[in-house]
Short mmCIF file of C-alpha atoms and ligand atoms in Angstrom, two decimals:
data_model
loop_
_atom_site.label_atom_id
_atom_site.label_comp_id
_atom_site.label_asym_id
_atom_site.label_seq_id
_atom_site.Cartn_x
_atom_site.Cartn_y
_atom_site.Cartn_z
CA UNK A 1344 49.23 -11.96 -50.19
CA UNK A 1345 50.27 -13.92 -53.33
CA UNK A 1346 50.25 -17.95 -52.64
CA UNK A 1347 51.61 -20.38 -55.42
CA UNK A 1348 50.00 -23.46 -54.96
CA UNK A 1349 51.36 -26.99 -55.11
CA UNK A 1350 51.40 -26.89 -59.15
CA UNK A 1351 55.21 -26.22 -58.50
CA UNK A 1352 55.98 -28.21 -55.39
CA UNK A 1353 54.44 -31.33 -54.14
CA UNK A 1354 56.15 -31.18 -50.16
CA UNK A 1355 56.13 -27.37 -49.40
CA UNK A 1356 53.16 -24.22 -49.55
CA UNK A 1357 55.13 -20.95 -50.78
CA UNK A 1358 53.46 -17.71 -49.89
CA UNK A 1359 54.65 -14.13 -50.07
CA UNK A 1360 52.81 -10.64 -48.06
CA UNK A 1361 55.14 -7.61 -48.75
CA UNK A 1362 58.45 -8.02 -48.37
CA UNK A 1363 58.61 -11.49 -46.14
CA UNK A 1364 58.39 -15.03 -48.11
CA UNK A 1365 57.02 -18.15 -46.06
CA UNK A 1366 57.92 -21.57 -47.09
CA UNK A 1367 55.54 -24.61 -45.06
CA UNK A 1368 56.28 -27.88 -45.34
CA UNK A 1369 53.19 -29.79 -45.99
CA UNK A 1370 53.47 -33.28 -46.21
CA UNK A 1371 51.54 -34.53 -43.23
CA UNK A 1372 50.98 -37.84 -43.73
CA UNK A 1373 54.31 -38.66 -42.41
CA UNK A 1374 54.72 -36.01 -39.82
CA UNK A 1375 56.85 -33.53 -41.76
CA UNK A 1376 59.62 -36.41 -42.36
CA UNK A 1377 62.46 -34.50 -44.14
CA UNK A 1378 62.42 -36.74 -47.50
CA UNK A 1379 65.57 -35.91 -49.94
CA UNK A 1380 62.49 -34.62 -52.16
CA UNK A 1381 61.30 -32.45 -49.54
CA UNK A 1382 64.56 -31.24 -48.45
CA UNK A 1383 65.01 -30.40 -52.18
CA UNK A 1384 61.68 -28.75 -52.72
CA UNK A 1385 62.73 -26.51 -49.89
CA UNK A 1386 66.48 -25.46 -50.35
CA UNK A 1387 64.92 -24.43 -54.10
CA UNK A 1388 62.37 -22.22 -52.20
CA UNK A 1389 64.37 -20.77 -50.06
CA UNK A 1390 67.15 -20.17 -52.33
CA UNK A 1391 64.61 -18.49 -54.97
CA UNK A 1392 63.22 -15.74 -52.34
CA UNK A 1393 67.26 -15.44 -51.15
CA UNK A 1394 68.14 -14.44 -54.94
CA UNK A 1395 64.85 -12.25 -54.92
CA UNK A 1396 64.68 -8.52 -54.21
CA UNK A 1397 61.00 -7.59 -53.19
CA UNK A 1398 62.07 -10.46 -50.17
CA UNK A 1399 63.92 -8.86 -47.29
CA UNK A 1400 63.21 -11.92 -45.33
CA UNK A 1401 62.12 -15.66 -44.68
CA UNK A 1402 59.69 -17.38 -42.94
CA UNK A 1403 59.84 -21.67 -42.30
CA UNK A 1404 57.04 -23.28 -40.53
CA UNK A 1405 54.96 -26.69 -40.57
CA UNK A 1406 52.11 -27.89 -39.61
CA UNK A 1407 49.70 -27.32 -36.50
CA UNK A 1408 50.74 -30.26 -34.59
CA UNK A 1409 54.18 -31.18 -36.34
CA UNK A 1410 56.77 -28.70 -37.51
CA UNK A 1411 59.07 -32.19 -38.47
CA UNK A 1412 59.63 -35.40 -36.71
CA UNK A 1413 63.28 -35.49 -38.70
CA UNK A 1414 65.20 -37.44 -41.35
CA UNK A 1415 63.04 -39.76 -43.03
CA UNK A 1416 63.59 -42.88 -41.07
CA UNK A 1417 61.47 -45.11 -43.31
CA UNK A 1418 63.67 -44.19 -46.35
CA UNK A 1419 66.97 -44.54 -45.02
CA UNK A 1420 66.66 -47.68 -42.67
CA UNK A 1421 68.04 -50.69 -44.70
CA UNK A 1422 70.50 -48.12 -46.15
CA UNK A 1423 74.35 -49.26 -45.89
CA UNK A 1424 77.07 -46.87 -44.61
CA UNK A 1425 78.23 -46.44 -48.23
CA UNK A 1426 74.76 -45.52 -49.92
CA UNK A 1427 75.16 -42.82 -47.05
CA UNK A 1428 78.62 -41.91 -47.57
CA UNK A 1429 78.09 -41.49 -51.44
CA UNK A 1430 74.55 -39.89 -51.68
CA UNK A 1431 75.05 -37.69 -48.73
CA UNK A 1432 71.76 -36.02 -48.54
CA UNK A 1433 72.50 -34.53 -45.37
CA UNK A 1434 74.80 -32.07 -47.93
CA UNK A 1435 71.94 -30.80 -49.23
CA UNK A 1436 70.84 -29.06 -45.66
CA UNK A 1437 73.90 -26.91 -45.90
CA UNK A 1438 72.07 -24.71 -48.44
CA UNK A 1439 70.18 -23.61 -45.74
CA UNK A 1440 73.22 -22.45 -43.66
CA UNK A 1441 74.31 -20.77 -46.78
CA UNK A 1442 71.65 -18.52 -47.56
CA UNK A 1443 71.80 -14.66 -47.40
CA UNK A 1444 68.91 -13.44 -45.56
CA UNK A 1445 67.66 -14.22 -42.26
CA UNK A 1446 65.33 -16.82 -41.83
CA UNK A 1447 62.60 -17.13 -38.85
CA UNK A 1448 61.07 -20.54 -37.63
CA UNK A 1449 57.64 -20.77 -36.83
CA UNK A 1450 57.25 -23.99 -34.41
CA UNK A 1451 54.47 -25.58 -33.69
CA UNK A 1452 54.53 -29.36 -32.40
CA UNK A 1453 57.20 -31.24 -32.82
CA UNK A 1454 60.49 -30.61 -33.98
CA UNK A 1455 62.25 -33.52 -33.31
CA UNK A 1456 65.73 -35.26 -34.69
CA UNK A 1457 66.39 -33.24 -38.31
CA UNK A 1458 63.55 -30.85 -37.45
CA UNK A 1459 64.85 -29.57 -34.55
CA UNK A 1460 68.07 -29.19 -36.87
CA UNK A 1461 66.15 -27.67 -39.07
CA UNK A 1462 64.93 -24.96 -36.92
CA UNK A 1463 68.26 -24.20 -35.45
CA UNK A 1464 69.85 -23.96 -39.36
CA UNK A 1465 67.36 -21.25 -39.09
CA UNK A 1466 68.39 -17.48 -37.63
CA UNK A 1467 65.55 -17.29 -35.12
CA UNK A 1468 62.84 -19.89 -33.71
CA UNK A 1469 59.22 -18.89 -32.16
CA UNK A 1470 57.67 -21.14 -30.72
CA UNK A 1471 54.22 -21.82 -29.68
CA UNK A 1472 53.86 -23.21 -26.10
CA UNK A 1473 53.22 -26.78 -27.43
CA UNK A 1474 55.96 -27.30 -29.45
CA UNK A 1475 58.47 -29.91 -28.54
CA UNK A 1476 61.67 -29.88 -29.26
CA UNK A 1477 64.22 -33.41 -29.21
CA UNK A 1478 67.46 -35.41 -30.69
CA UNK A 1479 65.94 -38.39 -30.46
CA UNK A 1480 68.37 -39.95 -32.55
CA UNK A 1481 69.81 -42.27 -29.96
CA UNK A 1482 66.84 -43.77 -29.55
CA UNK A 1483 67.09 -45.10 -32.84
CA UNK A 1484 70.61 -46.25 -32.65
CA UNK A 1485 72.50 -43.28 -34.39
CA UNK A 1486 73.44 -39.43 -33.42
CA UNK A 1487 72.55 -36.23 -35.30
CA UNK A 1488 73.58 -36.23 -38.63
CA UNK A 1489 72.46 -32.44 -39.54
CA UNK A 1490 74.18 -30.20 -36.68
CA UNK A 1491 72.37 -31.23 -33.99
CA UNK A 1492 75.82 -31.91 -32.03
CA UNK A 1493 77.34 -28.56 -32.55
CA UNK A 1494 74.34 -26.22 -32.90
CA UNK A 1495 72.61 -27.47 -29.29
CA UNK A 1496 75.79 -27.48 -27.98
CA UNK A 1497 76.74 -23.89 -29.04
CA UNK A 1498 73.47 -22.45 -28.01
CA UNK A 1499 72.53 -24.09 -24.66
CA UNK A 1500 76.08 -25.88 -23.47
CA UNK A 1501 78.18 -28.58 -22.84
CA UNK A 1502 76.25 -30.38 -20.50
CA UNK A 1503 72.62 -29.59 -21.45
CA UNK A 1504 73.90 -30.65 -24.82
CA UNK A 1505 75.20 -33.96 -23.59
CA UNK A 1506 72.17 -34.44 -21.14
CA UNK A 1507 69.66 -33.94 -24.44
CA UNK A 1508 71.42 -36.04 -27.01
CA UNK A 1509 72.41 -39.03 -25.16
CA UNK A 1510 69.05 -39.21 -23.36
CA UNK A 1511 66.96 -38.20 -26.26
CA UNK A 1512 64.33 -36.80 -24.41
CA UNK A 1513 62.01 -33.97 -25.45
CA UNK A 1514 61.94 -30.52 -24.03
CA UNK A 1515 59.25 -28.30 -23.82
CA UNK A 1516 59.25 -24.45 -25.59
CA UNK A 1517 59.53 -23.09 -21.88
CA UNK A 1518 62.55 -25.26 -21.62
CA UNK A 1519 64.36 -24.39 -24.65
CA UNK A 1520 63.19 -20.40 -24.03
CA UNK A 1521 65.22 -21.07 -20.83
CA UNK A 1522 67.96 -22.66 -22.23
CA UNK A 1523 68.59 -19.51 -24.61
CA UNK A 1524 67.60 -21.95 -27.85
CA UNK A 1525 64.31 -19.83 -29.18
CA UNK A 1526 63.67 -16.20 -28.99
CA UNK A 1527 59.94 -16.35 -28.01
CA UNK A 1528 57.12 -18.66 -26.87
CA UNK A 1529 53.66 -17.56 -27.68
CA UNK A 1530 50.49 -18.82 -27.68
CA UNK A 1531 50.12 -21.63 -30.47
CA UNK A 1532 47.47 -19.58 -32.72
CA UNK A 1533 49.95 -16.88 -32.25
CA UNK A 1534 53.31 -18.68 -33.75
CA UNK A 1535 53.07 -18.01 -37.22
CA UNK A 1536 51.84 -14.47 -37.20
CA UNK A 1537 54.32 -13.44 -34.30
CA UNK A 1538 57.68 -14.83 -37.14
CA UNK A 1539 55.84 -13.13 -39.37
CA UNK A 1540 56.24 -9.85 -37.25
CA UNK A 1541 59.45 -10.04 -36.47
CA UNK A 1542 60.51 -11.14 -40.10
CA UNK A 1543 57.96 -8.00 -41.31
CA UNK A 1544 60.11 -5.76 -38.55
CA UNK A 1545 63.93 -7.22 -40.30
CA UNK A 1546 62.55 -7.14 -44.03
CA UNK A 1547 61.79 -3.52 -43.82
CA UNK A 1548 65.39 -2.54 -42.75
CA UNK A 1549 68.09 -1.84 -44.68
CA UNK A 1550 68.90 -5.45 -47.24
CA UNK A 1551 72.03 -4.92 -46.94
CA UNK A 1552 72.93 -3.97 -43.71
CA UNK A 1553 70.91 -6.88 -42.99
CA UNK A 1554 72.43 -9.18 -45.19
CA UNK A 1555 75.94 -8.34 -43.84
CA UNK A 1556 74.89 -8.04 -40.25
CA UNK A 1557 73.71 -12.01 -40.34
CA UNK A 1558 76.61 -12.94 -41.79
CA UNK A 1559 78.85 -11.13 -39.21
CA UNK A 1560 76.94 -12.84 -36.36
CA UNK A 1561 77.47 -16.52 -38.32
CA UNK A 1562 81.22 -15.30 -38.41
CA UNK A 1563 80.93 -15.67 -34.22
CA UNK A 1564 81.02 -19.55 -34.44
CA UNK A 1565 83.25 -20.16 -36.41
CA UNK A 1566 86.52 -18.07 -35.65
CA UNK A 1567 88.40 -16.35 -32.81
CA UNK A 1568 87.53 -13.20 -31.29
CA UNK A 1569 90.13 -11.24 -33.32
CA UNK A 1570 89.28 -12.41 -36.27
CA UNK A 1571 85.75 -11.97 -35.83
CA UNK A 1572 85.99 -8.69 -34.50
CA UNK A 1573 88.86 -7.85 -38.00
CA UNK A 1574 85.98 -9.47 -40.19
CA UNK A 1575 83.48 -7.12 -38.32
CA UNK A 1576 84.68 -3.89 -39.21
CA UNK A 1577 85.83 -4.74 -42.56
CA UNK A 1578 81.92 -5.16 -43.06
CA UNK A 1579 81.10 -1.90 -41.38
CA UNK A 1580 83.46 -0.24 -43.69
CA UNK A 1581 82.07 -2.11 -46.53
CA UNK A 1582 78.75 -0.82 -45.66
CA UNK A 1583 79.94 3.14 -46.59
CA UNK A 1584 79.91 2.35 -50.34
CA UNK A 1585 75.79 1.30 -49.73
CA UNK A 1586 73.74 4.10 -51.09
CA UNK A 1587 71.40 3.15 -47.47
CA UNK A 1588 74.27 4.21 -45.99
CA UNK A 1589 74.65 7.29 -47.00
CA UNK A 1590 70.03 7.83 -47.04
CA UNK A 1591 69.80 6.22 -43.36
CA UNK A 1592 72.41 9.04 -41.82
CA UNK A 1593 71.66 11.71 -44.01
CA UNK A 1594 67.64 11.07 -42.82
CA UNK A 1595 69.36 11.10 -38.97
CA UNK A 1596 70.94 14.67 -39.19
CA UNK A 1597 67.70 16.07 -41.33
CA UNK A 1598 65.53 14.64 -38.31
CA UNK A 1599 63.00 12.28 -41.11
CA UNK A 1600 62.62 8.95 -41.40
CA UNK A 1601 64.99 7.28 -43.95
CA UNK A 1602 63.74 5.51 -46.94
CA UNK A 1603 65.48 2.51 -47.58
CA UNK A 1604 66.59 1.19 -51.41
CA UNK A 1605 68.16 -1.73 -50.51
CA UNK A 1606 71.18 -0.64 -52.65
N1 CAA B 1423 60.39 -40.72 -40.70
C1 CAA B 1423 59.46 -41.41 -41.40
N2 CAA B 1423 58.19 -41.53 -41.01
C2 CAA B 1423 57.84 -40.96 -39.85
C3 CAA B 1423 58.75 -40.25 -39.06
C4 CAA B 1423 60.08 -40.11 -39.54
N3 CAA B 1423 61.00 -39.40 -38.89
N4 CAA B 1423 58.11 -39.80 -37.96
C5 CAA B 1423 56.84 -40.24 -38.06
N5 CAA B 1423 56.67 -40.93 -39.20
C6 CAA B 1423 55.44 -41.61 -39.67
C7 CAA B 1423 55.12 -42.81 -38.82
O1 CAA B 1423 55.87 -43.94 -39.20
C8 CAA B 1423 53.65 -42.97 -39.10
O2 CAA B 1423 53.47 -43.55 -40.37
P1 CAA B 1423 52.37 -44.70 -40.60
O3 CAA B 1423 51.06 -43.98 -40.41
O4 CAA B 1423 52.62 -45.12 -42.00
O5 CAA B 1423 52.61 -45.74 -39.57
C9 CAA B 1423 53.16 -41.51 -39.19
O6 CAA B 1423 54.33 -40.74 -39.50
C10 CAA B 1423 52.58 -41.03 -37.88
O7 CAA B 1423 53.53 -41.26 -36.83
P2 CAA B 1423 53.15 -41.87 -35.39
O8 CAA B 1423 52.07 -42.88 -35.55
O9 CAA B 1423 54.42 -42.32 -34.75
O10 CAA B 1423 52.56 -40.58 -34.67
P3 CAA B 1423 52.54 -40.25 -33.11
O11 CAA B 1423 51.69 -39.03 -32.98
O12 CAA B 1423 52.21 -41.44 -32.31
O13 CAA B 1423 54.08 -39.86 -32.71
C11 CAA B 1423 56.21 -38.74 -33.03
C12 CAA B 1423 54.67 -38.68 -33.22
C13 CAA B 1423 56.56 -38.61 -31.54
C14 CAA B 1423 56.77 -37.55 -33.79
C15 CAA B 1423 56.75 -40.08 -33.56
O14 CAA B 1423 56.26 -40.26 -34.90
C16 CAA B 1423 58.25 -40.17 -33.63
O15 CAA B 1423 58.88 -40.40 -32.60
N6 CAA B 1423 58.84 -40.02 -34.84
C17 CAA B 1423 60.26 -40.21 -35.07
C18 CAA B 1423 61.10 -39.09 -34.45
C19 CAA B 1423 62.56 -39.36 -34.69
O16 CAA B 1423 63.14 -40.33 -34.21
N7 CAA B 1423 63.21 -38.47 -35.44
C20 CAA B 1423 64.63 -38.59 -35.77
C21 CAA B 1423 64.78 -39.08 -37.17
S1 CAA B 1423 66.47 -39.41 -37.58
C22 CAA B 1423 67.11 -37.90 -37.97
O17 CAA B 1423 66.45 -36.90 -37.99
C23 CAA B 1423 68.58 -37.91 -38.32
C24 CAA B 1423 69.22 -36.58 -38.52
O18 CAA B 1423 69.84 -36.07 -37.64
C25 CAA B 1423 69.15 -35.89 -39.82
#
């Protein structure tokens, strides 16, 4: 395991075992608030293992008791509608949604307001049984600013989506297991090594395959079924000039496992 320490970032711990990169975020004195100089710490992070080969796939976690308690609130308080408008940090986020390869969350704590956006900008969430999930946002007189509106609402429904944002209440990792919002809940020493698994289990298939297979789910939200299903095969056929293509059913008919170049 190679870990580059905080010589190159001041918010986030960047580690790397095999082909899976990790990205924490590490500033705990103010529960994991999403800073602009956080967020920016950690779209560069995440972007850097996206443009890097020996990484099949990502890891994003925080801290034992907090994976984020959101948007800074301190730092944009007295801000006017204008100094939102213009700066638009929230833009910044949508590097997340952008990138390539999948990306696991690792929850433990809370993930509340632009955590819990956070995590679902991610591809899959674990959770440990702790964790707490929340758009708490009304609660301190605004909405969602970072998908929470249209991501909960995709994943769980119209009117647990309603229910959660307009009350702002927490829900458990049971609850949002239930609700078809995380893959897994595990015991809370468990979380990081389980995301690590199943990111270990993705990294060491095809890059490729995987890379077009993420972005053929993402396709699923954001068109109709024909042309999701047109954009689908398109990719499948696209897939034939991949020389993993050609190793992964070759290996099939010769009976032997296939080893993958991620070309
Ligand atoms: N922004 C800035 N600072 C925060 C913060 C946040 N979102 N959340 C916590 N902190 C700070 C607290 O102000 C406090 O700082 P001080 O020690 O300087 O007073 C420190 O972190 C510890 O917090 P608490 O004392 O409140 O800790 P707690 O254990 O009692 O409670 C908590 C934990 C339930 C997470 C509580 O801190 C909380 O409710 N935080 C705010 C959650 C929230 O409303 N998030 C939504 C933010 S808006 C947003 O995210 C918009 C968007 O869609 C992008």
């Amino acid at each position: 395991m190679s870990i580059s320490t905080s010589t190159q970032y001041q918010y986030i711990l960047v580690s790397q075992e095999g082909r899976v990169g990790t990205v924490q975020l590490n500033r705990p004195d103010a529960l994991n608030a999403l800073s602009p100089e956080l967020m920016q710490e950690l779209v560069e992070a995440l972007e850097a293992f996206d443009a890097d080969d020996a990484i099949g796939c990502m890891v994003l976690t925080g801290g034992e008791k907090v994976f984020a308690a959101g948007a800074d609130i301190k730092k944009m308080a007295s801000a006017s509608a204008m100094d939102m408008l213009l700066v638009d940090q929230l833009a910044r986020w949508d590097r997340i949604r952008k990138l390539h390869k999948p990306v696991v969350a690792a929850i433990n704590g809370y993930a509340l307001g632009g955590g819990c956006e956070l995590a679902m900008m991610c591809d899959m969430i674990i959770a440990g049984e702790t964790a707490k999930f929340g758009q708490p946002e009304i609660g301190i007189g605004v909405i969602p600013g970072a998908g929470g509106t249209q991501r909960l609402t995709r994943a769980v429904g119209k009117a647990k989506a309603m229910e959660l944002i307009l009350t702002g209440r927490q829900f458990s990792a049971q609850e949002a297991l239930e609700m078809g919002l995380i893959n897994k809940v595990v015991p809370a020493e468990l979380t990081i090594e389980e995301a690590k698994n199943l990111a270990k289990a993705i990294a060491e298939k095809p890059a490729i395959a995987v890379r077009l297979g993420k972005e053929a789910i993402l396709k699923a939200f954001d068109t109709t079924i024909e042309g999701g299903l047109d954009y689908e095969r398109k990719l499948f056929y696209l897939l034939f000039a991949s020389a993993d293509q050609k190793e992964g059913m070759q290996a099939f008919m010769e009976k032997r496992p296939p080893v993958w170049t991620h070309s």
